[in-house]
Amino acid sequence: MVGATRGFSRYASTPSTGAPGAVAAIGTSAMAGPTLMEVIRGLSGSNVETIERGKTIFFPGDPAERVYLLRRGAVRLSRVYESGEEITVALLRENSLFGVLSLLTGQRSDRFYHAIAFTRVEMVTAPATSVRRAIEQDASVGLLLLQGLSSRILQTETMIETLTHRDMSSRLVSFLLVLCRDFGVPSSEGITIDLRLSHQAIAEAIGSTRVTITRLLGDLRNDGLVQIDRKKITVFDPIALAKRFS
Amino acid sequence: MVGATRGFSRYASTPSTGAPGAVAAIGTSAMAGPTLMEVIRGLSGSNVETIERGKTIFFPGDPAERVYLLRRGAVRLSRVYESGEEITVALLRENSLFGVLSLLTGQRSDRFYHAIAFTRVEMVTAPATSVRRAIEQDASVGLLLLQGLSSRILQTETMIETLTHRDMSSRLVSFLLVLCRDFGVPSSEGITIDLRLSHQAIAEAIGSTRVTITRLLGDLRNDGLVQIDRKKITVFDPIALAKRFS
DNA sequence: ATGGCGTGTCGGGCTGGCTGCTGATCCTGA
DNA sequence: TCAGGATCAGCAGCCAGCCCGACACGCCAT
């Protein structure tokens, strides 16, 4: 059991705690130039904003004028329906770009999504016009943005894989593995998901109900695959967990 | 019934038939410069390829060296599991970029997905290195690519909305609306989805089974919402169909 | 202290997956 | 052009996974 650390790197992202002042680059490329974070920070009209957990960053229908780059914390993008139901479209991790879409698909437009701070959030923002100008002046900025969007697409598409699993047990397992990849920090016992997740939040993300999540998480815990302490989930062994697919 | 055409534009994409020689721009921006299609076509090492329906464009594990831009037809991206199960991650329409991800996230890498021609396909391809060089030389190329990726993200995220619907009936309805948006051509009776979809293919895309799709599509047909003629689905009235959500 | 939120549990009911089979349609090669 | 095989569509019956509604308890913050 102890020796099975090979392959874990897929699940251990850049730690989100500690590492003060370290501005991680998007992806894993060890580039020479400035990071996207530094570029956006340097734009005219740029800003650093801090948002408390649970507060809204933008509502659907708001005018889309700024671009956001997440520096610390997690953001939830969701669609809201008339029924009041809210569907999580993406859980963004650090160094994720968002709010970019509407600006680049052409004409000025409004937000589609509801963006709320899933944890306390620190982010760098800049006006869309500045970003556009920066791309035109320096092609490497375009490349950085492309990398950001690419990783966002990958993130989104693994979410689709998760959601197409038929039975809820598989969905939950798949979702936990995604969370390990995006928010996992290695710990003494395994990989801890650095988010405070309520069962309700998980249910909204994978299209289930609170009760079912409770039961399934209980099963996983009873089988010694995960540990839950004050809303923090620790996965002992992602590989063993992955065997749990139906 | 006849007068209810307002709002349909959301569902009627650029017609994929006819319009010979017309190279549609990505998105709806009426730009002055060359289109992405033209740019990629002009790169060194560029190529136009035609693939027959059902043939594979690339396998998972293949080295990722080229970038693809779909000119005609539809491409299915999917993940393959050891169990033999295959999950559709995206159905790409004309003017969609693909194969870009792995190239831009940093180091050289392999394909994640299985890409097969869902219809007879015509596409423009170019080596990743050429694309990269083009971006560095001309920032507007970067902007075009960003637009391409943006619309791809939107496409993917609406797919997530579809998949988080719990009951299969809603999922199917939602999926049909997505298809109308991406592959719909206006016809005399409504909007026809310009794909030849087997029930099995639909099931693999939305995480269901062939039998269930058969039953649910039958229900929709009996209720006078859709028409199916030799695997081509016509939605009479998307707005009425949208009311079918649970 | 207390109210609210999150967690754990139970049973009833139904949606939807599975198996097995038949008939229709499409494709291909002789 | 036709025949054969392969793929696709449709039907029924069975059963389980999961949603729903309801309730009790513990933890936390005000």
PDB file of N, CA, C and O in Angstrom, chain A residues 60-61 76-90 111-115 204, chain B residues 10 154 157-162 164-165 181 245:
ATOM      1  N   PRO A  60     -25.699  36.214 -13.937  1.00  0.00           N
ATOM      2  CA  PRO A  60     -26.091  36.111 -15.345  1.00  0.00           C
ATOM      3  C   PRO A  60     -26.838  37.382 -15.733  1.00  0.00           C
ATOM      4  O   PRO A  60     -27.654  37.884 -14.966  1.00  0.00           O
ATOM      5  N   GLY A  61     -26.523  37.887 -16.897  1.00  0.00           N
ATOM      6  CA  GLY A  61     -27.160  39.108 -17.358  1.00  0.00           C
ATOM      7  C   GLY A  61     -26.313  40.348 -17.125  1.00  0.00           C
ATOM      8  O   GLY A  61     -26.522  41.375 -17.765  1.00  0.00           O
ATOM      9  N   ARG A  76     -17.124  28.866  -8.440  1.00  0.00           N
ATOM     10  CA  ARG A  76     -18.122  27.994  -9.046  1.00  0.00           C
ATOM     11  C   ARG A  76     -18.894  28.738 -10.118  1.00  0.00           C
ATOM     12  O   ARG A  76     -19.451  29.800  -9.861  1.00  0.00           O
ATOM     13  N   LEU A  77     -18.886  28.187 -11.324  1.00  0.00           N
ATOM     14  CA  LEU A  77     -19.724  28.734 -12.393  1.00  0.00           C
ATOM     15  C   LEU A  77     -20.979  27.891 -12.476  1.00  0.00           C
ATOM     16  O   LEU A  77     -20.910  26.665 -12.512  1.00  0.00           O
ATOM     17  N   SER A  78     -22.131  28.539 -12.553  1.00  0.00           N
ATOM     18  CA  SER A  78     -23.357  27.747 -12.614  1.00  0.00           C
ATOM     19  C   SER A  78     -24.418  28.434 -13.454  1.00  0.00           C
ATOM     20  O   SER A  78     -24.371  29.636 -13.693  1.00  0.00           O
ATOM     21  N   ARG A  79     -25.348  27.636 -13.915  1.00  0.00           N
ATOM     22  CA  ARG A  79     -26.527  28.140 -14.601  1.00  0.00           C
ATOM     23  C   ARG A  79     -27.679  28.124 -13.621  1.00  0.00           C
ATOM     24  O   ARG A  79     -27.845  27.167 -12.855  1.00  0.00           O
ATOM     25  N   VAL A  80     -28.477  29.145 -13.683  1.00  0.00           N
ATOM     26  CA  VAL A  80     -29.643  29.235 -12.808  1.00  0.00           C
ATOM     27  C   VAL A  80     -30.894  29.106 -13.665  1.00  0.00           C
ATOM     28  O   VAL A  80     -30.989  29.708 -14.728  1.00  0.00           O
ATOM     29  N   TYR A  81     -31.833  28.291 -13.220  1.00  0.00           N
ATOM     30  CA  TYR A  81     -33.072  28.136 -13.958  1.00  0.00           C
ATOM     31  C   TYR A  81     -34.224  28.788 -13.240  1.00  0.00           C
ATOM     32  O   TYR A  81     -34.144  29.070 -12.047  1.00  0.00           O
ATOM     33  N   GLU A  82     -35.290  29.006 -13.999  1.00  0.00           N
ATOM     34  CA  GLU A  82     -36.470  29.646 -13.416  1.00  0.00           C
ATOM     35  C   GLU A  82     -36.965  28.831 -12.226  1.00  0.00           C
ATOM     36  O   GLU A  82     -37.482  29.364 -11.247  1.00  0.00           O
ATOM     37  N   SER A  83     -36.798  27.525 -12.328  1.00  0.00           N
ATOM     38  CA  SER A  83     -37.269  26.661 -11.259  1.00  0.00           C
ATOM     39  C   SER A  83     -36.508  26.906  -9.954  1.00  0.00           C
ATOM     40  O   SER A  83     -36.873  26.380  -8.915  1.00  0.00           O
ATOM     41  N   GLY A  84     -35.440  27.671 -10.044  1.00  0.00           N
ATOM     42  CA  GLY A  84     -34.629  27.907  -8.867  1.00  0.00           C
ATOM     43  C   GLY A  84     -33.469  26.929  -8.764  1.00  0.00           C
ATOM     44  O   GLY A  84     -32.558  27.111  -7.976  1.00  0.00           O
ATOM     45  N   GLU A  85     -33.526  25.897  -9.599  1.00  0.00           N
ATOM     46  CA  GLU A  85     -32.449  24.905  -9.595  1.00  0.00           C
ATOM     47  C   GLU A  85     -31.165  25.544 -10.111  1.00  0.00           C
ATOM     48  O   GLU A  85     -31.194  26.408 -10.982  1.00  0.00           O
ATOM     49  N   GLU A  86     -30.065  25.108  -9.576  1.00  0.00           N
ATOM     50  CA  GLU A  86     -28.786  25.669  -9.986  1.00  0.00           C
ATOM     51  C   GLU A  86     -27.833  24.534 -10.344  1.00  0.00           C
ATOM     52  O   GLU A  86     -27.620  23.620  -9.553  1.00  0.00           O
ATOM     53  N   ILE A  87     -27.299  24.600 -11.538  1.00  0.00           N
ATOM     54  CA  ILE A  87     -26.440  23.532 -12.026  1.00  0.00           C
ATOM     55  C   ILE A  87     -25.011  24.024 -12.127  1.00  0.00           C
ATOM     56  O   ILE A  87     -24.739  25.053 -12.743  1.00  0.00           O
ATOM     57  N   THR A  88     -24.102  23.310 -11.514  1.00  0.00           N
ATOM     58  CA  THR A  88     -22.697  23.693 -11.566  1.00  0.00           C
ATOM     59  C   THR A  88     -22.084  23.286 -12.896  1.00  0.00           C
ATOM     60  O   THR A  88     -22.101  22.118 -13.261  1.00  0.00           O
ATOM     61  N   VAL A  89     -21.573  24.259 -13.597  1.00  0.00           N
ATOM     62  CA  VAL A  89     -20.972  23.981 -14.891  1.00  0.00           C
ATOM     63  C   VAL A  89     -19.476  23.737 -14.754  1.00  0.00           C
ATOM     64  O   VAL A  89     -18.892  22.941 -15.469  1.00  0.00           O
ATOM     65  N   ALA A  90     -18.855  24.420 -13.831  1.00  0.00           N
ATOM     66  CA  ALA A  90     -17.420  24.228 -13.635  1.00  0.00           C
ATOM     67  C   ALA A  90     -17.009  24.671 -12.248  1.00  0.00           C
ATOM     68  O   ALA A  90     -17.560  25.615 -11.700  1.00  0.00           O
ATOM     69  N   ARG A 111     -23.091  38.177 -19.334  1.00  0.00           N
ATOM     70  CA  ARG A 111     -22.685  36.918 -18.705  1.00  0.00           C
ATOM     71  C   ARG A 111     -23.761  35.863 -18.880  1.00  0.00           C
ATOM     72  O   ARG A 111     -24.955  36.139 -18.756  1.00  0.00           O
ATOM     73  N   PHE A 112     -23.323  34.651 -19.128  1.00  0.00           N
ATOM     74  CA  PHE A 112     -24.251  33.532 -19.155  1.00  0.00           C
ATOM     75  C   PHE A 112     -24.420  32.946 -17.753  1.00  0.00           C
ATOM     76  O   PHE A 112     -25.471  32.463 -17.382  1.00  0.00           O
ATOM     77  N   TYR A 113     -23.339  32.970 -17.032  1.00  0.00           N
ATOM     78  CA  TYR A 113     -23.265  32.178 -15.826  1.00  0.00           C
ATOM     79  C   TYR A 113     -23.358  33.011 -14.562  1.00  0.00           C
ATOM     80  O   TYR A 113     -23.180  34.220 -14.572  1.00  0.00           O
ATOM     81  N   HIS A 114     -23.605  32.303 -13.509  1.00  0.00           N
ATOM     82  CA  HIS A 114     -23.520  32.872 -12.182  1.00  0.00           C
ATOM     83  C   HIS A 114     -22.173  32.443 -11.606  1.00  0.00           C
ATOM     84  O   HIS A 114     -21.891  31.256 -11.523  1.00  0.00           O
ATOM     85  N   ALA A 115     -21.351  33.390 -11.265  1.00  0.00           N
ATOM     86  CA  ALA A 115     -20.032  33.065 -10.708  1.00  0.00           C
ATOM     87  C   ALA A 115     -20.010  33.432  -9.247  1.00  0.00           C
ATOM     88  O   ALA A 115     -20.189  34.599  -8.898  1.00  0.00           O
ATOM     89  N   GLU A 204     -25.307  19.094  -6.516  1.00  0.00           N
ATOM     90  CA  GLU A 204     -25.590  20.064  -7.570  1.00  0.00           C
ATOM     91  C   GLU A 204     -24.566  19.990  -8.684  1.00  0.00           C
ATOM     92  O   GLU A 204     -24.849  20.326  -9.822  1.00  0.00           O
TER      93      GLU A 204
ATOM     94  N   ARG B  10     -31.332  31.323 -32.598  1.00  0.00           N
ATOM     95  CA  ARG B  10     -30.410  30.638 -31.689  1.00  0.00           C
ATOM     96  C   ARG B  10     -30.159  29.210 -32.143  1.00  0.00           C
ATOM     97  O   ARG B  10     -29.145  28.617 -31.830  1.00  0.00           O
ATOM     98  N   LEU B 154     -17.930  27.133 -24.878  1.00  0.00           N
ATOM     99  CA  LEU B 154     -19.369  27.345 -24.720  1.00  0.00           C
ATOM    100  C   LEU B 154     -20.128  26.095 -25.121  1.00  0.00           C
ATOM    101  O   LEU B 154     -21.050  25.648 -24.445  1.00  0.00           O
ATOM    102  N   GLU B 157     -19.757  23.473 -22.504  1.00  0.00           N
ATOM    103  CA  GLU B 157     -20.444  23.722 -21.242  1.00  0.00           C
ATOM    104  C   GLU B 157     -21.956  23.598 -21.371  1.00  0.00           C
ATOM    105  O   GLU B 157     -22.634  23.214 -20.417  1.00  0.00           O
ATOM    106  N   THR B 158     -22.494  23.879 -22.542  1.00  0.00           N
ATOM    107  CA  THR B 158     -23.924  23.602 -22.711  1.00  0.00           C
ATOM    108  C   THR B 158     -24.157  22.098 -22.669  1.00  0.00           C
ATOM    109  O   THR B 158     -25.193  21.631 -22.215  1.00  0.00           O
ATOM    110  N   MET B 159     -23.146  21.364 -23.113  1.00  0.00           N
ATOM    111  CA  MET B 159     -23.257  19.910 -23.043  1.00  0.00           C
ATOM    112  C   MET B 159     -23.325  19.460 -21.581  1.00  0.00           C
ATOM    113  O   MET B 159     -24.058  18.523 -21.244  1.00  0.00           O
ATOM    114  N   ILE B 160     -22.580  20.127 -20.731  1.00  0.00           N
ATOM    115  CA  ILE B 160     -22.627  19.806 -19.303  1.00  0.00           C
ATOM    116  C   ILE B 160     -24.006  20.085 -18.744  1.00  0.00           C
ATOM    117  O   ILE B 160     -24.556  19.293 -17.978  1.00  0.00           O
ATOM    118  N   GLU B 161     -24.572  21.196 -19.149  1.00  0.00           N
ATOM    119  CA  GLU B 161     -25.940  21.479 -18.714  1.00  0.00           C
ATOM    120  C   GLU B 161     -26.862  20.336 -19.084  1.00  0.00           C
ATOM    121  O   GLU B 161     -27.700  19.905 -18.301  1.00  0.00           O
ATOM    122  N   THR B 162     -26.697  19.878 -20.302  1.00  0.00           N
ATOM    123  CA  THR B 162     -27.522  18.762 -20.762  1.00  0.00           C
ATOM    124  C   THR B 162     -27.367  17.554 -19.862  1.00  0.00           C
ATOM    125  O   THR B 162     -28.345  16.923 -19.446  1.00  0.00           O
ATOM    126  N   THR B 164     -26.308  17.235 -16.793  1.00  0.00           N
ATOM    127  CA  THR B 164     -26.649  17.258 -15.373  1.00  0.00           C
ATOM    128  C   THR B 164     -28.148  17.100 -15.145  1.00  0.00           C
ATOM    129  O   THR B 164     -28.585  16.933 -14.013  1.00  0.00           O
ATOM    130  N   HIS B 165     -28.917  17.149 -16.198  1.00  0.00           N
ATOM    131  CA  HIS B 165     -30.332  16.857 -16.014  1.00  0.00           C
ATOM    132  C   HIS B 165     -30.480  15.406 -15.559  1.00  0.00           C
ATOM    133  O   HIS B 165     -29.910  14.505 -16.157  1.00  0.00           O
ATOM    134  N   ARG B 181     -29.040  23.683 -32.321  1.00  0.00           N
ATOM    135  CA  ARG B 181     -28.172  24.852 -32.366  1.00  0.00           C
ATOM    136  C   ARG B 181     -26.950  24.596 -33.241  1.00  0.00           C
ATOM    137  O   ARG B 181     -26.555  25.431 -34.047  1.00  0.00           O
ATOM    138  N   PHE B 245     -39.069  19.984 -20.566  1.00  0.00           N
ATOM    139  CA  PHE B 245     -38.248  19.691 -19.403  1.00  0.00           C
ATOM    140  C   PHE B 245     -39.120  19.258 -18.245  1.00  0.00           C
ATOM    141  O   PHE B 245     -40.206  19.811 -18.056  1.00  0.00           O
TER     142      PHE B 245
END
